[in-house]
mmCIF file of C-alpha atoms in Angstrom:
data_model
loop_
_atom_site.group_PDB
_atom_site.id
_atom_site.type_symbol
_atom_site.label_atom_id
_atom_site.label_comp_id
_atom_site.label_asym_id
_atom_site.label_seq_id
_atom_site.Cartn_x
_atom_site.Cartn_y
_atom_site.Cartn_z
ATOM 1 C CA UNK A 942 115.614 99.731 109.135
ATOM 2 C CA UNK A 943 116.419 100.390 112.544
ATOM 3 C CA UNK A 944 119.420 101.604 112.257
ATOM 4 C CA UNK A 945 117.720 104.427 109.437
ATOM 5 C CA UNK A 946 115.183 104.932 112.738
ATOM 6 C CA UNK A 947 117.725 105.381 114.872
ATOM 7 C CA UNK A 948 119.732 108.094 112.932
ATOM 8 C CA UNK A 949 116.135 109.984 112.183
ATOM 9 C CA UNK A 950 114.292 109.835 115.405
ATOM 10 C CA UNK A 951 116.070 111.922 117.311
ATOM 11 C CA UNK A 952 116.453 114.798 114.405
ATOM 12 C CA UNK A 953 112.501 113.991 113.691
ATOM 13 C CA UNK A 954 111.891 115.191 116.925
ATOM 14 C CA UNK A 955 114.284 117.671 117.619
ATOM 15 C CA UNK A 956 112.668 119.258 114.660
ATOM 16 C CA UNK A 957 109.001 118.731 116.020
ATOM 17 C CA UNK A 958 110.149 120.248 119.406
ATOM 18 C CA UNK A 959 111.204 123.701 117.403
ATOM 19 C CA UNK A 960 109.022 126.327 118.548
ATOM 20 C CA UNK A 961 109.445 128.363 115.031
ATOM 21 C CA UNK A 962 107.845 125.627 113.050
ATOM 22 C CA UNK A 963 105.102 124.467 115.177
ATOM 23 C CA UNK A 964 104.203 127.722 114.916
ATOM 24 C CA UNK A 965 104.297 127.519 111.662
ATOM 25 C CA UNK A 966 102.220 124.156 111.399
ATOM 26 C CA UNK A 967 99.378 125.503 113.485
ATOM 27 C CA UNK A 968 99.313 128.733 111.987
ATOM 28 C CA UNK A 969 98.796 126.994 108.503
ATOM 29 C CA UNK A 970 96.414 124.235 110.367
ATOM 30 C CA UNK A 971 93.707 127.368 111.308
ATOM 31 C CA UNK A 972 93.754 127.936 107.319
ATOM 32 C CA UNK A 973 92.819 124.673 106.674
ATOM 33 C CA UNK A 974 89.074 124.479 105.981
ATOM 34 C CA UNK A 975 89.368 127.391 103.942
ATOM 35 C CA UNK A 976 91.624 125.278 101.664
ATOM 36 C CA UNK A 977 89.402 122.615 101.695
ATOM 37 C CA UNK A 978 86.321 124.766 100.840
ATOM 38 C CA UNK A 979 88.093 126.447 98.547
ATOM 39 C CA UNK A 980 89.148 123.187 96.714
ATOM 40 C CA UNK A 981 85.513 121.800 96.335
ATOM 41 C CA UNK A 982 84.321 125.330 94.481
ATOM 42 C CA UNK A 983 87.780 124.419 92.147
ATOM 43 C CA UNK A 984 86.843 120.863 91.828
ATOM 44 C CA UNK A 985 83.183 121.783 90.800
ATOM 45 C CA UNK A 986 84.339 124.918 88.594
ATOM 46 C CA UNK A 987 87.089 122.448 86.443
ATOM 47 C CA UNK A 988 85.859 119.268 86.705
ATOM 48 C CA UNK A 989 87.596 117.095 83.994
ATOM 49 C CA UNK A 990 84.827 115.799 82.160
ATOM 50 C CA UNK A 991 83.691 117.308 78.888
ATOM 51 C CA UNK A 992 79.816 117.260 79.693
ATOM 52 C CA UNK A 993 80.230 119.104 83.100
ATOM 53 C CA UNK A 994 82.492 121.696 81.939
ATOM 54 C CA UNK A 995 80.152 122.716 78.886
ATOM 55 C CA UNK A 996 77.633 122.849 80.692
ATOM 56 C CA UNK A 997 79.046 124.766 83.627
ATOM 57 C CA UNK A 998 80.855 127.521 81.267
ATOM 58 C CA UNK A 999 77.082 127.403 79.569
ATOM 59 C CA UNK A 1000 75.166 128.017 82.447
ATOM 60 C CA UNK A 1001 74.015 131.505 82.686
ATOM 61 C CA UNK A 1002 73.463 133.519 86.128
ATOM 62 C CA UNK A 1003 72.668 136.823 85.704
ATOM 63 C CA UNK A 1004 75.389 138.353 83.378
ATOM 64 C CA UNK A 1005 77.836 135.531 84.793
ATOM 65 C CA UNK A 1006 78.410 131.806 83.785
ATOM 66 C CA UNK A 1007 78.611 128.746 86.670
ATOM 67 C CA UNK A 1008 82.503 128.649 85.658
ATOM 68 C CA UNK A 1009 82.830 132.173 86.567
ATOM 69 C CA UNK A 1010 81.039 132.145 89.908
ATOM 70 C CA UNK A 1011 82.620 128.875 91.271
ATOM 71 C CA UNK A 1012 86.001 130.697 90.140
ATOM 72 C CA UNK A 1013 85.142 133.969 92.430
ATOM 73 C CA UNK A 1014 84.708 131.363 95.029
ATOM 74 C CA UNK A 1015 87.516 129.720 94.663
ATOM 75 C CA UNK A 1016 89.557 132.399 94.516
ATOM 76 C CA UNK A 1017 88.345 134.291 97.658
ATOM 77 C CA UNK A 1018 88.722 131.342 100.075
ATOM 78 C CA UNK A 1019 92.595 130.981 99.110
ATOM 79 C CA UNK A 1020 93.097 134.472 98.771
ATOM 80 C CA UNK A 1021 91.932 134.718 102.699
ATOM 81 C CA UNK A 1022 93.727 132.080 103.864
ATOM 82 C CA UNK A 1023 96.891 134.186 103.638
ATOM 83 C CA UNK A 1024 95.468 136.490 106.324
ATOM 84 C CA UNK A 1025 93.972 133.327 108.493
ATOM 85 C CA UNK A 1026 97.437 131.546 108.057
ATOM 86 C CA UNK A 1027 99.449 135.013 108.946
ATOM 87 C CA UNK A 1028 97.193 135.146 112.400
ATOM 88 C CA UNK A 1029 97.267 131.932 113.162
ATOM 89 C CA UNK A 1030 100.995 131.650 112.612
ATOM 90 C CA UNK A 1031 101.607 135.132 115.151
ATOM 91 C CA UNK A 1032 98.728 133.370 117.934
ATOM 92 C CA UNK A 1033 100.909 130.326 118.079
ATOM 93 C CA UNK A 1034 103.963 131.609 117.969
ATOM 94 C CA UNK A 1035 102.820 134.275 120.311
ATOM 95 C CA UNK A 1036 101.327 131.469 122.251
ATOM 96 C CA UNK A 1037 105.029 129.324 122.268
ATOM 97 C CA UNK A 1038 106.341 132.737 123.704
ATOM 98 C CA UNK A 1039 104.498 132.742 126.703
ATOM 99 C CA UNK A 1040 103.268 136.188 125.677
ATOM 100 C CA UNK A 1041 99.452 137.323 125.081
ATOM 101 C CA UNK A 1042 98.658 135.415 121.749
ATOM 102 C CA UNK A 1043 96.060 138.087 120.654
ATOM 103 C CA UNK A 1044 98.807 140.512 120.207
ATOM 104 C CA UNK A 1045 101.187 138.359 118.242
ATOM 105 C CA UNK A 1046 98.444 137.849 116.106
ATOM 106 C CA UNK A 1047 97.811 141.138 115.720
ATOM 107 C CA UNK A 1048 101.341 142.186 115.243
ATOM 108 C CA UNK A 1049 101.826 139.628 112.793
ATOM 109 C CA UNK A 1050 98.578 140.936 110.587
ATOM 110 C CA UNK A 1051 99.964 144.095 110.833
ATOM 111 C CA UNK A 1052 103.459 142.982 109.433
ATOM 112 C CA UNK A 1053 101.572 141.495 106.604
ATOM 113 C CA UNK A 1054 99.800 144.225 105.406
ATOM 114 C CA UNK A 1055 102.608 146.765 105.699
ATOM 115 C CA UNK A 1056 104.940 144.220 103.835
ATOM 116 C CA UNK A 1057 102.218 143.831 101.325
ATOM 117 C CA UNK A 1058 103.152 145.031 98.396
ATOM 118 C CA UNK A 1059 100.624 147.189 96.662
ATOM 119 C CA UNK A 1060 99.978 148.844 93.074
ATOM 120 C CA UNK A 1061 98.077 151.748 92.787
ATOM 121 C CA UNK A 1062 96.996 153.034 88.745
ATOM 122 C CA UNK A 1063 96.228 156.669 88.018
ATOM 123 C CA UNK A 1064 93.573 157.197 86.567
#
């Protein structure tokens, strides 16, 4: 065993010590509530027992069933946390650059959404 720790140690924290992915572990670390809340709304919207999901597709809101608003939920909260993990990914990298994090975050949203790719129907 120590001879596994030595070999891995120092490679374990040359790796921790790389500026590109701490960047990368905060960045995703800002996104994680939103993965969390997003989670519970999955958890509640398939719960694997037979009862709850009957009676959660059977629930009616308005025009919508329980299943179908838990799933808007769900889907919101991870479809934002690509934009919170993109910021928070340019603010610490920024941040590790010694250069005004605000703007690498910025520049980094900005990147996104230009490299995003989008499909457009005529109507």
């Amino acid at each position: 065993m120590d001879k596994l720790e030595k070999l891995l140690m120092p490679l374990a924290s040359a790796i921790g010590k790389n500026k590109y992915l701490m960047a990368i572990r905060d960045g995703f670390l800002i996104s994680t509530p939103l993965l969390i809340v997003g989670s519970v709304f999955l958890l509640l919207a398939n719960f694997p027992i037979a009862a709850w999901t009957d009676f959660v597709e059977n629930c009616m809101i308005g025009d919508f069933s329980l299943a179908t608003l838990l799933s808007k939920q769900s889907d919101a909260t991870f479809t934002i946390m690509a934009i919170f993990a993109t910021m928070g990914i340019g603010y610490y990298f920024a941040r590790e650059m010694k250069t005004t994090p605000i703007f690498g975050a910025a520049v980094a949203l900005m990147s996104w959404f230009i490299l995003m790719p989008y499909n457009f129907t005529a109507k």
